[in-house]
Amino acid sequence: MKKINNPPIEWLGNRVRILDQTRLPQEEVYLELNNYQAIASAITGLKIRGAPAIGVAGSYGVALGALEIEAKSRDEFLRRLQGISQTLAATRPTAKNLFRAIDRMQQVAAVGEDIEQTKKALIDEAVKIHSEEVEATKKLSQLGAELIQDGFSILTHCNTGTLATAGYGTALGVIKRAKEQSKNIKVLATETRPLLQGARLTTWELKRANIPFTLITDSMAGYFMSRGEVSCVIVGADRIAANGDTANKIGTYSLAVLAKENGIPFYVAAPTTTIDLSLASGDEIPIEQRNPNEVTHIQGVSIAPEGINVANPAFDVTPHKYITTIITERGIIKEPYGEELK
Amino acid sequence: MKKINNPPIEWLGNRVRILDQTRLPQEEVYLELNNYQAIASAITGLKIRGAPAIGVAGSYGVALGALEIEAKSRDEFLRRLQGISQTLAATRPTAKNLFRAIDRMQQVAAVGEDIEQTKKALIDEAVKIHSEEVEATKKLSQLGAELIQDGFSILTHCNTGTLATAGYGTALGVIKRAKEQSKNIKVLATETRPLLQGARLTTWELKRANIPFTLITDSMAGYFMSRGEVSCVIVGADRIAANGDTANKIGTYSLAVLAKENGIPFYVAAPTTTIDLSLASGDEIPIEQRNPNEVTHIQGVSIAPEGINVANPAFDVTPHKYITTIITERGIIKEPYGEELK
């Protein structure tokens, strides 16, 4: 495997270079996107994915959109930037990071006077959002690694590493940090149907990090937990409500219930940008329903009869009672999450 | 879809015709197998699968093997039949039905005198095993259908219909019977990774039976249970220990834990040929570990990096405490299973 060490998302002055995650692990293809529509379609099409990463991509999208605007007045500039922001915000509904990043960009646009200065300020803000996300994921990985003991067998779901975060990683960041601390660990990586982020992306990152791992189907997690072969479960998050309820990749809820039943700690790792204090509980988190083709076709190959009903919720909500701790860059928090998250 | 209504396994006097389940749902291909090695390889290769069905196939395999033997003495005949039986028994380790059927065939062989008469008796016994299995699955489906109420949304796993049983079906038989009773039901069918028996086979059977259904990934079961969209879970079994612990397709244990956590009844449907009173608990049930390629490749397409560690246990064990009732052709039984199963 050819190792290019470009980051999975990078600002190149007037365009964004991303690693196309839909082509991994077979091919490492980098794309250069020079307009906001390309960013929006890269997010929708999962070329870039993971809650923190789409927050970063969204802010670069706003910056690129701003550069494109040829406006006669500041009002026109702001009106068009608003439209661009709405397009970017409409790409995916569940991850909080995207909306938070776009809001921050809007606030920067609102305070400027000169259009050209505002454009520059927006670029600076996007770069700042990105570097803050890198710092946050490094910090939370460092904090979270304290929970990982030598000899642990860690089960993780979906992909939450560099690819997902435009930074160091959340759940996978914690795992990588524990490995860097020379802890003897191994990972059980769920393949994560339907889009196989575990089989395609987490395995790719674990290989690069020289962390021993075993790939399993989502349905095998319970088997290994019941046999005492899982020391802890650690996952990322797409949105955390004020009470600690956590939306994450479909299947996370099942892992949390299985962990509880087997007395296994269940950790959520996420930067504070994933927290949404405006929602009282997970019931209010919008769950994205994606195209049924993602279930019935795997890399273009049909696996089911044509014309059948298929459900494809991309996320589920894990009630806070199943979550042992939430790991953020500002600390490790436990029940009652309501007070701690504030 | 062209509907051929041949049964999925049929004795044709001197050969067995089977529907190749690896080709479904894309193609309905029937194979005629005229020697025991072909039966053994059809079982190993999952051309015919499902605990009751491989019991039936195994007994036809012994009959075909007997027909092939040109022995000079009864001792030689029995010795060679023993070897054939061992080959067939070595195909798959978990389902009890296979060993039970082969044992029955061996007992028939043991009592005969004349070799030709024994061959005939073996064919008769295989046909009898098959027709008993058809009857048992019909009866248990009838009994189980009493548990299904009008308006139920039923979650099922893997494939447990005509294809799996060489009869009417176990879990899917119960569902079909409830539909025949004009109950208004719908089904959530898990795709059942790695080999997608749910996506490929259960959908195919449900379509034929005109039962409304929705295909989901295994990881989505918890999502629908937590939203109150599942009235009951019903699955088949590969082996049931004396205490009620049940080995079934990988992922079943997870569904049982999720059902318990959500207060949803969890039913196991199986003929008594699946029960193994010689094993005190599920800990003693051997779990087949299959080829990692089944996880890393889907219909020949690679979904993961090459050369990685992969686990592929084909079954898991659901402890009896998660099982609301076990539905057999001889009655519906509840805890304590120890007494009832005897």
XYZ file of C-alpha atoms in Angstrom:
684
model
C 0.000 0.000 0.000
C 1.417 3.359 -1.067
C 1.516 5.686 1.919
C 0.884 9.317 1.093
C 0.924 11.305 4.250
C -1.243 14.222 3.202
C -3.855 14.948 5.837
C -7.367 13.811 4.892
C -8.469 17.459 4.639
C -6.171 20.426 3.980
C -6.603 24.100 3.056
C -4.375 25.057 0.108
C -4.906 28.834 0.063
C -7.765 28.928 -2.438
C -8.990 25.345 -2.479
C -9.352 22.295 -0.236
C -7.645 18.973 -0.799
C -9.457 15.934 0.589
C -8.783 12.225 0.610
C -11.791 10.551 -1.048
C -12.984 8.170 1.679
C -15.356 6.325 -0.640
C -12.358 4.915 -2.562
C -10.528 3.575 0.495
C -9.011 1.124 1.200
C -8.540 0.105 -2.450
C -7.256 3.478 -3.653
C -5.865 6.636 -2.074
C -7.347 9.337 -4.251
C -7.008 13.012 -3.327
C -9.465 15.537 -4.718
C -8.997 19.281 -4.941
C -12.245 21.147 -4.385
C -12.348 24.808 -5.341
C -15.996 25.730 -4.818
C -18.580 25.291 -2.100
C -20.855 23.094 -4.208
C -18.039 20.565 -4.525
C -17.637 20.617 -0.741
C -21.383 20.141 -0.261
C -21.474 17.217 -2.638
C -18.354 15.666 -1.063
C -20.138 15.762 2.312
C -23.425 14.379 0.955
C -21.585 11.653 -0.961
C -19.484 10.734 2.093
C -16.210 11.484 0.330
C -15.565 13.282 3.585
C -17.395 12.045 6.663
C -17.283 11.875 10.459
C -18.850 14.547 12.650
C -15.721 16.621 13.388
C -14.438 16.309 9.795
C -17.670 17.560 8.239
C -17.618 20.504 10.641
C -14.165 21.415 9.318
C -15.181 20.753 5.697
C -18.315 22.863 6.169
C -16.304 25.847 7.407
C -13.902 25.560 4.470
C -16.985 25.364 2.269
C -18.234 28.678 3.633
C -14.774 30.200 3.078
C -14.648 28.925 -0.525
C -18.191 30.181 -1.079
C -17.199 33.615 0.229
C -14.208 33.756 -2.159
C -16.544 33.041 -5.064
C -18.952 35.880 -4.316
C -18.642 38.966 -6.512
C -21.007 41.279 -4.657
C -21.812 44.955 -5.252
C -22.659 45.548 -1.610
C -22.028 44.105 1.782
C -25.730 43.257 2.065
C -25.598 41.298 -1.153
C -22.438 39.547 0.046
C -24.070 38.532 3.315
C -27.280 37.440 1.578
C -25.364 35.197 -0.809
C -23.153 33.867 1.979
C -26.321 32.993 3.874
C -27.545 30.948 0.913
C -24.203 29.163 0.639
C -24.283 28.379 4.354
C -27.778 26.972 4.039
C -26.712 24.709 1.182
C -23.805 23.423 3.231
C -25.938 22.973 6.358
C -28.499 20.960 4.366
C -25.991 18.271 3.435
C -26.402 16.112 6.543
C -28.790 16.555 9.471
C -27.395 14.666 12.454
C -23.839 15.768 13.298
C -23.845 18.903 15.437
C -20.310 19.935 14.455
C -21.414 21.000 10.964
C -24.033 23.477 12.231
C -21.751 24.781 14.930
C -18.939 25.449 12.441
C -21.258 27.181 9.969
C -22.705 29.329 12.767
C -19.222 30.419 13.749
C -18.450 31.368 10.165
C -21.679 33.386 9.971
C -20.766 35.255 13.139
C -17.398 36.213 11.685
C -19.072 37.421 8.489
C -21.515 39.506 10.528
C -18.892 41.609 12.319
C -16.712 42.591 9.335
C -17.041 45.814 7.329
C -15.012 45.474 4.147
C -15.957 42.520 1.926
C -12.395 41.574 1.060
C -11.385 41.745 4.715
C -14.368 39.603 5.611
C -13.338 37.006 3.054
C -9.891 36.883 4.615
C -11.377 36.687 8.103
C -13.558 33.760 6.997
C -10.554 31.866 5.683
C -8.713 32.532 8.929
C -11.714 31.351 10.928
C -12.031 28.116 8.925
C -8.335 27.400 9.436
C -8.802 28.178 13.131
C -11.805 25.847 13.416
C -9.683 23.150 11.804
C -6.692 23.649 14.083
C -8.924 23.827 17.159
C -10.479 20.515 16.127
C -7.020 18.988 15.757
C -6.072 20.258 19.211
C -9.363 19.121 20.768
C -9.038 15.600 19.391
C -5.412 15.383 20.539
C -6.363 16.515 24.002
C -9.372 14.231 24.370
C -7.324 11.307 23.059
C -4.715 12.017 25.733
C -7.393 12.186 28.452
C -9.225 9.126 27.162
C -6.064 7.039 26.958
C -5.949 7.115 30.769
C -8.990 4.805 30.700
C -7.193 2.244 28.550
C -5.166 -0.253 30.519
C -2.299 -2.391 29.365
C -3.653 -5.612 27.880
C -7.048 -4.184 26.943
C -9.044 -5.589 24.067
C -11.044 -2.618 22.793
C -14.142 -2.847 20.646
C -14.878 0.124 18.401
C -17.526 0.908 15.814
C -17.492 2.858 12.562
C -14.496 5.096 11.862
C -13.429 7.784 14.299
C -9.808 8.363 13.433
C -7.918 10.954 11.419
C -10.267 10.403 8.502
C -13.379 11.139 10.554
C -12.109 14.114 12.478
C -9.709 16.075 10.249
C -7.603 15.805 13.390
C -6.194 13.064 15.549
C -9.356 11.075 16.076
C -11.944 10.598 18.793
C -12.521 6.962 19.804
C -9.738 5.847 17.486
C -7.625 8.770 18.720
C -7.897 7.409 22.255
C -6.850 3.987 20.986
C -3.910 5.408 19.020
C -2.759 7.463 22.026
C -2.876 4.386 24.273
C -0.717 2.573 21.723
C 1.747 5.503 21.643
C 1.967 5.142 25.426
C 3.302 1.639 24.681
C 0.253 -0.055 26.114
C -0.211 -3.557 24.829
C -3.675 -3.308 23.289
C -5.695 -4.899 20.550
C -8.834 -3.818 18.765
C -12.012 -5.502 17.597
C -13.263 -3.359 14.708
C -16.880 -3.776 13.597
C -17.329 -3.570 9.848
C -20.206 -1.090 10.292
C -22.870 -1.851 7.749
C -24.201 -0.486 5.537
C -21.265 1.646 4.385
C -18.503 -0.408 5.961
C -16.551 2.462 7.485
C -15.078 -0.015 9.955
C -14.020 -2.589 7.358
C -12.722 0.017 4.912
C -11.437 2.931 6.978
C -10.764 1.849 10.562
C -8.787 -1.171 9.387
C -6.816 1.128 7.062
C -5.975 3.477 9.939
C -5.206 0.678 12.407
C -2.824 -0.920 9.920
C -0.986 2.392 9.495
C -0.773 2.779 13.279
C 0.546 -0.782 13.718
C -2.198 -1.612 16.191
C -3.194 -5.304 16.184
C -6.848 -5.725 15.285
C -9.504 -8.183 14.202
C -12.299 -7.252 11.827
C -15.747 -8.569 12.762
C -19.275 -8.093 11.460
C -21.540 -5.888 13.583
C -23.483 -9.003 14.588
C -20.394 -10.592 16.192
C -19.871 -7.913 18.859
C -22.190 -9.641 21.340
C -20.454 -12.982 20.813
C -17.078 -11.557 21.809
C -18.519 -9.575 24.725
C -20.290 -12.623 26.125
C -17.036 -14.597 25.995
C -15.177 -12.014 28.058
C -13.039 -10.945 25.102
C -13.858 -7.228 25.269
C -12.334 -4.971 27.973
C -14.197 -1.825 26.912
C -16.190 -0.346 24.072
C -15.289 3.087 22.756
C -17.165 4.993 20.077
C -17.424 8.510 18.705
C -20.521 10.695 18.529
C -22.440 12.742 16.003
C -24.472 14.701 18.514
C -24.724 14.629 22.295
C -27.889 16.061 23.873
C -27.887 18.035 27.125
C -28.688 14.925 29.173
C -25.856 12.878 27.657
C -27.964 10.895 25.187
C -25.715 10.311 22.194
C -26.459 9.944 18.506
C -23.818 7.924 16.705
C -23.509 5.508 13.793
C -26.345 2.994 13.531
C -25.541 -0.021 15.708
C -24.009 1.996 18.544
C -27.115 1.615 20.714
C -26.945 -2.166 20.357
C -23.294 -2.187 21.400
C -24.135 -0.074 24.456
C -26.926 -2.418 25.567
C -24.682 -5.452 25.053
C -21.857 -3.773 26.984
C -24.149 -2.998 29.914
C -25.510 -6.553 29.942
C -21.964 -7.907 30.048
C -20.606 -5.422 32.595
C -18.250 -3.803 30.086
C -17.471 -0.046 30.253
C -18.918 1.921 27.351
C -17.085 5.134 26.470
C -18.104 7.936 24.118
C -15.276 10.178 22.856
C -16.139 13.492 21.199
C -14.979 17.103 21.125
C -17.296 19.583 22.833
C -18.308 20.812 19.358
C -20.436 17.654 19.182
C -22.461 18.631 22.251
C -25.845 20.261 21.666
C -27.170 21.761 24.890
C -30.226 23.063 23.025
C -31.662 19.543 22.924
C -32.948 18.215 26.241
C -32.656 14.567 25.222
C -31.733 12.261 22.382
C -35.383 12.039 21.316
C -34.942 15.453 19.701
C -31.888 14.551 17.615
C -32.825 14.307 13.921
C -31.816 10.961 12.453
C -30.726 10.951 8.832
C -32.501 8.368 6.661
C -30.250 7.534 3.739
C -30.731 5.874 0.360
C -31.910 2.219 0.508
C -29.351 1.413 -2.176
C -26.665 1.665 0.473
C -28.203 -1.437 2.097
C -29.133 -3.403 -1.039
C -25.906 -2.777 -2.942
C -22.342 -3.200 -1.737
C -19.841 -1.478 -4.007
C -22.336 -1.718 -6.833
C -23.145 -5.405 -6.314
C -26.795 -6.208 -5.588
C -27.313 -8.392 -2.508
C -31.127 -8.484 -2.310
C -34.133 -8.867 -4.604
C -35.093 -5.750 -6.545
C -37.945 -3.505 -5.527
C -38.195 -4.373 -1.839
C -38.746 -2.119 1.192
C -35.540 -1.164 2.925
C -34.863 1.039 5.942
C -31.610 2.941 6.232
C -31.364 5.100 9.364
C -27.748 6.258 9.469
C -27.644 6.819 13.235
C -29.260 5.685 16.442
C -29.460 7.220 19.884
C -27.818 5.666 22.929
C -29.563 6.802 26.135
C -27.118 8.264 28.662
C -27.759 5.486 31.186
C -25.716 3.120 29.023
C -22.733 5.470 28.792
C -20.011 4.976 31.408
C -18.209 8.221 30.614
C -18.051 10.846 27.903
C -14.509 11.845 26.992
C -14.076 15.438 25.760
C -11.066 17.716 25.404
C -12.241 19.541 28.499
C -12.442 16.507 30.720
C -13.935 13.095 31.291
C -17.507 13.337 32.500
C -19.892 10.943 34.176
C -23.518 10.854 35.286
C -25.321 13.084 35.955
C -24.398 14.322 32.486
C -26.902 17.188 32.691
C -24.738 19.177 35.115
C -21.373 18.072 33.773
C -22.073 18.853 30.127
C -22.951 22.457 30.978
C -39.003 -13.436 -11.115
C -39.633 -16.877 -12.597
C -41.322 -19.048 -10.010
C -40.398 -22.700 -10.150
C -42.169 -24.503 -7.413
C -39.825 -27.414 -6.954
C -39.079 -27.970 -3.285
C -35.601 -26.816 -2.251
C -34.595 -30.439 -1.629
C -36.176 -33.498 -3.252
C -35.362 -37.184 -3.556
C -35.625 -38.346 -7.171
C -35.206 -42.118 -6.679
C -31.446 -42.295 -7.206
C -30.355 -38.680 -6.800
C -31.248 -35.517 -4.914
C -32.318 -32.272 -6.519
C -31.522 -29.131 -4.552
C -32.058 -25.447 -5.128
C -28.607 -23.814 -4.968
C -29.065 -21.261 -2.182
C -25.787 -19.511 -2.936
C -27.238 -18.285 -6.262
C -30.427 -16.797 -4.787
C -32.031 -14.344 -5.197
C -30.418 -13.542 -8.551
C -30.886 -16.987 -10.062
C -32.950 -20.078 -9.304
C -30.543 -22.858 -10.153
C -31.390 -26.484 -9.339
C -28.608 -29.015 -9.000
C -28.922 -32.796 -9.216
C -26.536 -34.546 -6.857
C -25.972 -38.254 -7.366
C -23.220 -39.043 -4.896
C -22.540 -38.414 -1.239
C -19.454 -36.280 -1.890
C -21.601 -33.847 -3.847
C -24.013 -33.687 -0.908
C -21.141 -33.109 1.519
C -19.734 -30.339 -0.598
C -23.182 -28.762 -1.089
C -23.535 -28.632 2.719
C -20.023 -27.261 3.292
C -20.484 -24.695 0.533
C -23.896 -23.640 1.869
C -25.698 -24.567 -1.347
C -28.043 -26.177 1.138
C -28.131 -24.720 4.643
C -30.326 -24.367 7.715
C -30.237 -26.865 10.565
C -33.289 -28.959 9.596
C -32.391 -28.874 5.885
C -28.854 -30.122 6.424
C -30.259 -32.921 8.572
C -32.423 -33.998 5.636
C -29.585 -33.516 3.139
C -27.256 -35.527 5.365
C -29.651 -38.462 5.478
C -30.046 -38.413 1.688
C -26.260 -38.264 1.535
C -26.005 -41.484 3.558
C -28.617 -43.096 1.295
C -26.724 -42.039 -1.853
C -23.493 -43.232 -0.308
C -25.069 -46.612 0.461
C -26.247 -46.950 -3.152
C -22.696 -46.353 -4.355
C -21.133 -49.080 -2.233
C -20.192 -52.282 -4.045
C -19.289 -54.446 -1.064
C -18.313 -58.093 -0.895
C -19.595 -58.474 2.652
C -21.981 -56.867 5.045
C -19.030 -55.918 7.261
C -17.363 -54.142 4.378
C -20.630 -52.410 3.539
C -21.041 -51.176 7.101
C -17.435 -50.110 7.343
C -17.688 -48.058 4.165
C -21.037 -46.625 5.203
C -19.406 -45.587 8.453
C -16.748 -43.673 6.507
C -19.381 -42.004 4.357
C -21.340 -41.007 7.456
C -18.213 -39.536 9.015
C -17.523 -37.474 5.903
C -21.064 -36.129 5.955
C -20.978 -35.470 9.708
C -17.727 -33.531 9.322
C -19.292 -30.958 7.000
C -20.607 -28.628 9.691
C -20.219 -28.875 13.471
C -22.990 -26.851 15.081
C -26.452 -27.960 13.912
C -27.670 -30.968 15.887
C -30.097 -32.101 13.195
C -27.265 -33.346 10.958
C -25.806 -35.690 13.581
C -29.211 -36.895 14.669
C -30.204 -37.757 11.091
C -26.933 -39.549 10.392
C -27.271 -41.505 13.660
C -30.735 -42.613 12.641
C -29.421 -43.780 9.278
C -26.631 -45.711 11.012
C -29.159 -47.424 13.272
C -31.195 -48.529 10.263
C -28.056 -49.870 8.603
C -27.163 -51.794 11.752
C -30.368 -53.847 11.934
C -30.547 -55.028 8.292
C -29.202 -58.360 7.009
C -29.156 -58.223 3.249
C -27.123 -55.370 1.739
C -29.639 -54.581 -1.001
C -32.484 -54.593 1.514
C -30.447 -52.308 3.768
C -29.879 -49.899 0.900
C -33.619 -49.774 0.323
C -34.286 -49.343 4.026
C -31.818 -46.457 4.104
C -33.585 -44.697 1.258
C -36.914 -45.240 3.012
C -35.477 -43.866 6.236
C -34.082 -40.742 4.547
C -37.444 -40.083 2.907
C -39.090 -40.640 6.289
C -36.702 -38.242 8.033
C -37.549 -35.676 5.363
C -41.306 -36.117 5.662
C -41.138 -36.071 9.461
C -39.233 -32.794 9.252
C -41.902 -31.362 6.954
C -44.591 -32.452 9.405
C -42.708 -31.167 12.436
C -42.169 -27.737 10.897
C -45.824 -27.533 9.857
C -46.939 -28.430 13.352
C -44.599 -26.087 15.147
C -45.546 -23.295 12.772
C -49.192 -23.882 13.621
C -48.467 -23.849 17.356
C -46.181 -20.843 17.110
C -48.676 -18.829 15.072
C -50.845 -18.673 18.202
C -48.243 -16.323 19.672
C -48.517 -13.923 16.743
C -51.254 -11.347 17.121
C -52.986 -9.328 14.476
C -50.996 -6.176 13.779
C -47.671 -7.595 14.939
C -44.404 -6.326 13.556
C -42.074 -9.319 13.762
C -38.308 -9.166 13.645
C -36.519 -12.243 12.355
C -32.892 -13.130 11.684
C -31.179 -15.257 9.058
C -33.345 -17.592 6.970
C -35.598 -20.145 8.594
C -38.165 -20.859 5.896
C -38.685 -23.587 3.343
C -35.106 -23.162 2.165
C -33.641 -23.726 5.612
C -35.802 -26.595 6.714
C -36.607 -28.717 3.661
C -40.091 -28.311 5.111
C -42.417 -25.469 5.971
C -40.035 -23.409 8.048
C -39.347 -22.741 11.703
C -39.366 -19.035 12.635
C -40.397 -18.112 9.115
C -42.882 -20.997 9.158
C -44.571 -19.432 12.185
C -44.705 -16.099 10.347
C -46.118 -17.697 7.178
C -48.745 -19.587 9.175
C -49.836 -16.391 10.936
C -50.207 -14.766 7.516
C -52.290 -17.740 6.278
C -54.523 -17.163 9.291
C -55.175 -13.730 7.737
C -53.387 -11.912 10.486
C -52.223 -8.484 9.468
C -48.500 -8.759 10.103
C -45.287 -7.271 8.823
C -41.713 -8.399 9.123
C -38.387 -6.731 9.785
C -35.798 -9.014 8.174
C -32.154 -8.593 9.204
C -29.732 -9.004 6.319
C -27.599 -11.404 8.416
C -23.960 -10.745 7.704
C -21.678 -12.203 6.665
C -23.537 -14.449 4.228
C -26.673 -12.346 3.909
C -29.187 -15.172 4.288
C -31.746 -12.586 5.392
C -31.159 -10.178 2.497
C -30.947 -12.946 -0.102
C -33.192 -15.758 1.094
C -35.708 -14.494 3.651
C -36.671 -11.576 1.406
C -37.086 -14.048 -1.465
C -39.397 -16.239 0.627
C -41.354 -13.319 2.098
C -41.956 -11.912 -1.387
C -43.322 -15.275 -2.534
C -45.580 -15.453 0.525
C -46.856 -11.895 -0.034
C -45.893 -10.871 3.473
C -44.988 -7.179 3.789
C -41.439 -6.728 5.014
C -38.590 -4.289 5.399
C -34.958 -5.302 5.018
C -32.552 -3.870 7.609
C -28.901 -4.355 8.462
C -28.206 -6.389 11.611
C -27.078 -3.198 13.342
C -30.507 -1.580 12.892
C -32.459 -4.108 14.989
C -31.845 -2.200 18.221
C -32.949 1.075 16.639
C -36.345 -0.353 15.713
C -36.766 -2.146 19.054
C -35.999 1.025 21.006
C -38.612 2.928 19.009
C -41.358 0.437 19.868
C -41.531 -0.849 16.294
C -40.993 -4.531 17.097
C -43.782 -6.657 18.651
C -41.709 -9.816 18.975
C -38.510 -11.433 17.774
C -38.595 -14.943 16.389
C -35.596 -16.964 15.285
C -34.695 -20.553 14.493
C -32.028 -22.673 16.162
C -29.069 -24.831 15.226
C -28.758 -26.597 18.557
C -30.624 -26.328 21.850
C -28.871 -27.598 24.981
C -30.685 -29.374 27.818
C -31.086 -26.138 29.780
C -32.597 -24.231 26.850
C -29.433 -22.364 25.812
C -29.681 -22.001 22.047
C -27.031 -21.822 19.347
C -28.229 -19.964 16.297
C -26.841 -17.734 13.533
C -24.297 -15.176 14.721
C -26.130 -12.070 15.906
C -28.983 -13.939 17.578
C -27.579 -13.388 21.070
C -27.448 -9.633 20.448
C -31.078 -9.619 19.325
C -32.088 -11.537 22.461
C -30.319 -9.084 24.775
C -31.866 -6.122 22.939
C -35.309 -7.736 23.108
C -35.022 -8.300 26.853
C -33.823 -4.721 27.410
C -36.819 -3.438 25.468
C -39.412 -5.789 27.001
C -40.019 -7.589 23.713
C -40.821 -11.345 23.651
C -38.051 -13.453 22.127
C -39.155 -16.740 20.589
C -37.070 -19.657 19.345
C -38.765 -22.011 16.869
C -37.204 -25.393 16.163
C -38.170 -29.020 15.662
C -37.224 -31.366 18.512
C -34.489 -32.761 16.242
C -32.552 -29.581 17.080
C -32.546 -30.351 20.806
C -29.438 -31.943 22.262
C -30.102 -33.242 25.773
C -26.560 -34.591 25.959
C -25.241 -31.052 26.456
C -25.962 -29.519 29.849
C -25.589 -25.949 28.627
C -24.776 -23.826 25.624
C -21.134 -23.591 26.701
C -20.682 -27.093 25.326
C -22.077 -26.376 21.858
C -19.272 -26.327 19.267
C -19.261 -23.091 17.284
C -18.203 -23.306 13.661
C -15.486 -20.825 12.668
C -15.773 -20.200 8.940
C -13.488 -18.729 6.288
C -12.506 -15.052 6.840
C -13.171 -14.449 3.143
C -16.889 -14.591 3.911
C -16.424 -11.382 5.916
C -13.901 -9.581 3.695
C -15.571 -10.368 0.382
C -19.192 -9.946 -0.594
C -20.076 -11.844 -3.738
C -16.440 -11.745 -4.750
C -15.974 -8.016 -4.115
C -13.313 -7.094 -1.547
C -14.520 -4.720 1.178
C -11.432 -4.563 3.409
C -7.668 -4.282 3.129
C -5.857 -7.489 2.206
C -4.071 -9.631 4.764
C -5.855 -8.520 7.929
C -7.081 -10.573 10.887
C -10.744 -11.486 10.646
C -13.010 -13.515 12.924
C -15.924 -15.462 11.499
C -17.859 -17.428 14.103
C -20.974 -18.642 12.283
C -23.119 -18.996 15.411
C -23.513 -17.646 18.902
C -25.238 -18.984 21.984
C -28.250 -17.286 23.544
C -28.578 -18.189 27.233
C -32.013 -19.553 28.094
C -32.823 -16.641 30.386
C -33.310 -14.428 27.325
C -35.710 -16.848 25.632
C -39.399 -16.253 26.305
C -40.530 -19.569 24.839
C -39.218 -22.351 22.645
C -41.697 -23.459 20.005
C -41.451 -27.117 18.961
C -43.795 -29.466 17.137
C -44.547 -31.093 20.479
C -45.551 -27.925 22.244
C -44.549 -24.480 23.348
C -42.237 -24.580 26.326
C -41.094 -22.043 28.885
C -38.691 -21.829 31.796
C -37.573 -23.976 33.479
C -36.469 -25.434 30.155
C -34.536 -28.239 31.843
C -37.696 -30.113 32.820
C -39.757 -29.170 29.792
C -37.188 -30.146 27.187
C -36.932 -33.657 28.597
